[in-house]
Amino acid sequence: MLNCNCIFCKIIGGEIPSAKVYEDDLMLVFKDIEPKAKVHLLAVPKTHFALLSQADAEGKEMLWHILEKIPGVASQNGCGNGYRLVINQGEDAGQTVHHLHVHILGGETLGW
Ligand code: 5GP
Ligand code: ZN
């Protein structure tokens, strides 16, 4: 999003580099800079919205698209044996980047 001071919008716009693993018109998937598992990817909608509760009809369509693409992207990136999806929403969940994103964690047996 132009003139948006959001780190993920800057990654989407190419202003900040990232290790991209998948991209299409609606979404981008890149490697988390501080991986919490052997494979840790972030799937983000290209349209900025901060919270699940702020997703309008377009946002919901985008989210559904992301969920449809994740199984293929995950299995092509070392998560063929399973993976965990996480969305941190708000302060209590520890959300640090206020651009909705789905964490894809895998590549190893995950504990809690
Ligand atoms: P949250 O805590 O908001 O759910 O997750 C934000 C995630 O974004 C964190 O796992 C953090 O490591 C990742 N992150 C923050 N800044 C950057 C960045 O500049 N590049 C990449 N690739 N990941 C980032
Ligand atoms: Zn953003």
XYZ file of N, CA and C in Angstrom, residues 5-109:
315
model
N 3.031 3.096 6.413
C 4.227 2.953 7.225
C 4.262 1.586 7.918
N 3.923 0.554 7.146
C 3.821 -0.792 7.709
C 4.929 -1.647 7.117
N 5.626 -2.388 7.977
C 6.797 -3.146 7.532
C 6.424 -4.209 6.488
N 5.271 -4.847 6.640
C 4.874 -5.868 5.665
C 4.440 -5.226 4.340
N 3.820 -4.048 4.393
C 3.505 -3.335 3.140
C 4.795 -2.962 2.417
N 5.839 -2.613 3.200
C 7.126 -2.271 2.589
C 7.767 -3.502 1.966
N 7.602 -4.656 2.593
C 8.110 -5.912 2.016
C 7.341 -6.223 0.730
N 6.012 -6.066 0.779
C 5.179 -6.335 -0.403
C 5.568 -5.395 -1.546
N 5.852 -4.138 -1.201
C 6.228 -3.149 -2.218
C 7.671 -3.260 -2.683
N 8.456 -4.142 -2.056
C 9.846 -4.337 -2.460
C 10.812 -3.329 -1.837
N 10.298 -2.473 -0.948
C 11.128 -1.455 -0.283
C 12.075 -2.093 0.731
N 11.603 -3.161 1.365
C 12.420 -3.931 2.311
C 12.568 -5.329 1.718
N 13.820 -5.830 1.643
C 14.013 -7.154 1.043
C 13.468 -8.278 1.926
N 13.094 -9.369 1.288
C 12.640 -10.554 2.036
C 12.937 -11.781 1.204
N 12.976 -12.922 1.870
C 13.188 -14.199 1.171
C 11.820 -14.737 0.768
N 11.382 -14.389 -0.442
C 10.049 -14.775 -0.918
C 10.038 -16.234 -1.352
N 8.988 -16.937 -0.994
C 8.852 -18.318 -1.477
C 7.623 -18.489 -2.378
N 6.661 -17.562 -2.306
C 5.483 -17.645 -3.172
C 4.866 -16.257 -3.300
N 4.377 -15.951 -4.489
C 3.693 -14.671 -4.691
C 2.641 -14.827 -5.779
N 1.500 -14.213 -5.572
C 0.530 -14.060 -6.666
C -0.131 -12.690 -6.511
N -1.210 -12.447 -7.227
C -1.828 -11.107 -7.222
C -2.330 -10.687 -5.838
N -2.708 -11.661 -5.027
C -3.383 -11.352 -3.765
C -2.529 -11.504 -2.522
N -1.439 -12.282 -2.634
C -0.697 -12.638 -1.412
C 0.785 -12.822 -1.659
N 1.521 -12.788 -0.558
C 2.959 -13.027 -0.595
C 3.299 -13.957 0.571
N 4.226 -14.891 0.321
C 4.740 -15.739 1.406
C 6.250 -15.576 1.436
N 6.787 -15.273 2.628
C 8.236 -15.088 2.771
C 8.694 -15.685 4.092
N 10.030 -15.862 4.213
C 10.588 -16.472 5.420
C 10.608 -15.472 6.561
N 10.206 -15.932 7.755
C 10.271 -15.076 8.936
C 11.735 -14.788 9.265
N 12.027 -13.532 9.606
C 13.402 -13.103 9.861
C 13.961 -13.706 11.161
N 13.071 -14.074 12.080
C 13.493 -14.712 13.339
C 12.714 -16.020 13.499
N 13.131 -17.055 12.756
C 12.333 -18.285 12.722
C 12.175 -18.953 14.086
N 10.930 -19.349 14.401
C 10.631 -20.035 15.664
C 10.520 -21.542 15.445
N 10.767 -21.989 14.232
C 10.775 -23.421 13.901
C 11.720 -23.573 12.713
N 12.074 -24.831 12.401
C 13.010 -25.061 11.298
C 12.511 -24.390 10.015
N 11.220 -24.530 9.749
C 10.595 -23.767 8.658
C 9.608 -22.794 9.294
N 9.767 -21.515 9.023
C 8.840 -20.505 9.555
C 8.583 -19.482 8.453
N 7.381 -19.585 7.879
C 6.991 -18.693 6.780
C 5.862 -17.788 7.249
N 5.742 -16.649 6.594
C 4.639 -15.731 6.868
C 3.850 -15.527 5.579
N 2.551 -15.800 5.635
C 1.675 -15.585 4.484
C 0.872 -14.318 4.744
N 0.987 -13.333 3.837
C 0.334 -12.036 4.064
C -0.521 -11.634 2.859
N -1.692 -11.046 3.144
C -2.484 -10.482 2.044
C -1.804 -9.214 1.535
N -1.915 -8.940 0.241
C -1.277 -7.735 -0.311
C -2.021 -6.459 0.069
N -3.282 -6.583 0.445
C -4.033 -5.427 0.930
C -3.868 -5.323 2.442
N -3.578 -4.115 2.902
C -3.337 -3.918 4.330
C -4.624 -3.930 5.136
N -4.678 -4.819 6.115
C -5.608 -4.635 7.226
C -4.962 -5.272 8.443
N -5.217 -4.673 9.612
C -4.439 -5.021 10.801
C -4.951 -6.284 11.473
N -6.255 -6.380 11.599
C -6.844 -7.406 12.448
C -7.893 -8.201 11.688
N -8.055 -9.440 12.115
C -9.097 -10.296 11.555
C -10.453 -9.598 11.630
N -10.674 -8.915 12.753
C -11.959 -8.244 12.964
C -12.152 -7.051 12.021
N -11.086 -6.639 11.340
C -11.197 -5.503 10.407
C -11.323 -5.949 8.954
N -11.361 -7.262 8.734
C -11.436 -7.764 7.364
C -12.827 -7.497 6.784
N -12.862 -6.749 5.697
C -14.128 -6.543 4.997
C -14.324 -7.712 4.015
N -15.294 -7.592 3.117
C -15.578 -8.705 2.203
C -14.345 -9.063 1.368
N -13.612 -8.045 0.903
C -12.401 -8.284 0.105
C -11.340 -8.984 0.950
N -11.216 -8.526 2.204
C -10.248 -9.122 3.130
C -10.564 -10.581 3.387
N -11.828 -10.886 3.554
C -12.240 -12.275 3.826
C -11.963 -13.163 2.618
N -12.197 -12.612 1.434
C -11.925 -13.356 0.194
C -10.423 -13.647 0.083
N -9.621 -12.647 0.449
C -8.174 -12.772 0.403
C -7.682 -13.828 1.385
N -8.282 -13.801 2.570
C -7.905 -14.779 3.593
C -8.226 -16.197 3.141
N -9.371 -16.348 2.515
C -9.763 -17.668 2.028
C -8.777 -18.133 0.954
N -8.379 -17.200 0.092
C -7.385 -17.494 -0.947
C -6.069 -17.956 -0.303
N -5.639 -17.252 0.741
C -4.401 -17.612 1.441
C -4.511 -19.038 1.996
N -5.645 -19.345 2.623
C -5.821 -20.683 3.211
C -5.823 -21.769 2.135
N -6.352 -21.435 0.967
C -6.361 -22.405 -0.140
C -4.956 -22.672 -0.668
N -4.098 -21.644 -0.661
C -2.742 -21.770 -1.219
C -1.749 -22.395 -0.241
N -1.994 -22.266 1.048
C -1.010 -22.687 2.049
C -0.597 -24.167 1.936
N -1.511 -25.123 1.758
C -1.060 -26.515 1.702
C 0.007 -26.760 0.639
N -0.152 -26.210 -0.545
C 0.834 -26.395 -1.618
C 2.149 -25.709 -1.294
N 2.067 -24.463 -0.816
C 3.278 -23.704 -0.488
C 4.032 -24.405 0.641
N 3.292 -24.861 1.654
C 3.929 -25.515 2.808
C 4.636 -26.790 2.369
N 3.968 -27.617 1.581
C 4.597 -28.897 1.217
C 5.792 -28.681 0.293
N 5.789 -27.599 -0.485
C 6.949 -27.304 -1.354
C 8.104 -26.676 -0.588
N 7.885 -26.360 0.683
C 8.934 -25.687 1.461
C 9.291 -26.459 2.732
N 9.264 -27.774 2.620
C 9.787 -28.602 3.713
C 8.787 -28.943 4.791
N 7.495 -28.712 4.537
C 6.486 -29.016 5.554
C 5.550 -30.145 5.099
N 6.075 -31.058 4.285
C 5.246 -32.145 3.756
C 4.736 -33.085 4.833
N 5.380 -33.050 5.991
C 5.005 -33.961 7.074
C 4.046 -33.319 8.083
N 3.624 -32.110 7.781
C 2.709 -31.403 8.681
C 3.243 -30.032 9.036
N 2.345 -29.198 9.538
C 2.724 -27.820 9.892
C 1.649 -27.228 10.783
N 1.980 -26.123 11.413
C 1.030 -25.428 12.280
C 0.781 -24.028 11.719
N -0.475 -23.617 11.714
C -0.822 -22.250 11.302
C -1.199 -21.440 12.534
N -0.662 -20.217 12.603
C -0.950 -19.344 13.755
C -1.271 -17.940 13.239
N -2.349 -17.347 13.769
C -2.607 -15.918 13.560
C -2.624 -15.273 14.938
N -1.683 -14.389 15.196
C -1.698 -13.626 16.442
C -2.570 -12.408 16.231
N -3.583 -12.274 17.074
C -4.529 -11.157 16.947
C -4.485 -10.334 18.225
N -3.935 -9.134 18.127
C -4.009 -8.201 19.251
C -2.945 -8.392 20.315
N -3.036 -7.552 21.318
C -2.002 -7.418 22.341
C -1.784 -8.696 23.146
N -2.858 -9.325 23.607
C -2.698 -10.512 24.448
C -2.023 -11.654 23.701
N -2.164 -11.677 22.380
C -1.525 -12.730 21.581
C -0.088 -12.368 21.227
N 0.307 -11.129 21.545
C 1.675 -10.702 21.238
C 1.871 -10.284 19.794
N 0.790 -9.861 19.120
C 0.925 -9.388 17.731
C 1.843 -8.175 17.695
N 2.911 -8.278 16.900
C 3.879 -7.173 16.832
C 3.767 -6.412 15.515
N 3.351 -7.086 14.455
C 3.193 -6.418 13.155
C 1.699 -6.345 12.862
N 1.204 -5.118 12.700
C -0.240 -4.932 12.585
C -0.683 -4.910 11.122
N -0.290 -5.972 10.443
C -0.748 -6.276 9.083
C -1.027 -7.777 9.155
N -2.274 -8.139 8.978
C -2.650 -9.528 9.222
C -1.725 -10.510 8.511
N -1.304 -11.555 9.201
C -0.409 -12.551 8.619
C -0.651 -13.900 9.262
N -0.434 -14.931 8.463
C -0.561 -16.302 8.947
C 0.839 -16.881 9.068
N 1.211 -17.307 10.281
C 2.487 -17.992 10.473
C 2.328 -19.440 10.022
N 3.297 -19.940 9.256
C 3.340 -21.352 8.867
C 4.594 -21.917 9.517
N 4.401 -22.853 10.463
C 5.526 -23.403 11.234
C 5.631 -24.891 10.990
N 6.834 -25.377 10.709
C 6.987 -26.811 10.473
C 8.428 -27.177 10.189
N 8.606 -28.279 9.433
C 9.949 -28.740 9.093
C 10.574 -29.579 10.183
N 9.841 -29.796 11.267
C 10.315 -30.589 12.401
C 9.094 -30.931 13.250
N 9.278 -31.824 14.226
C 8.189 -32.112 15.156
C 8.050 -30.931 16.104
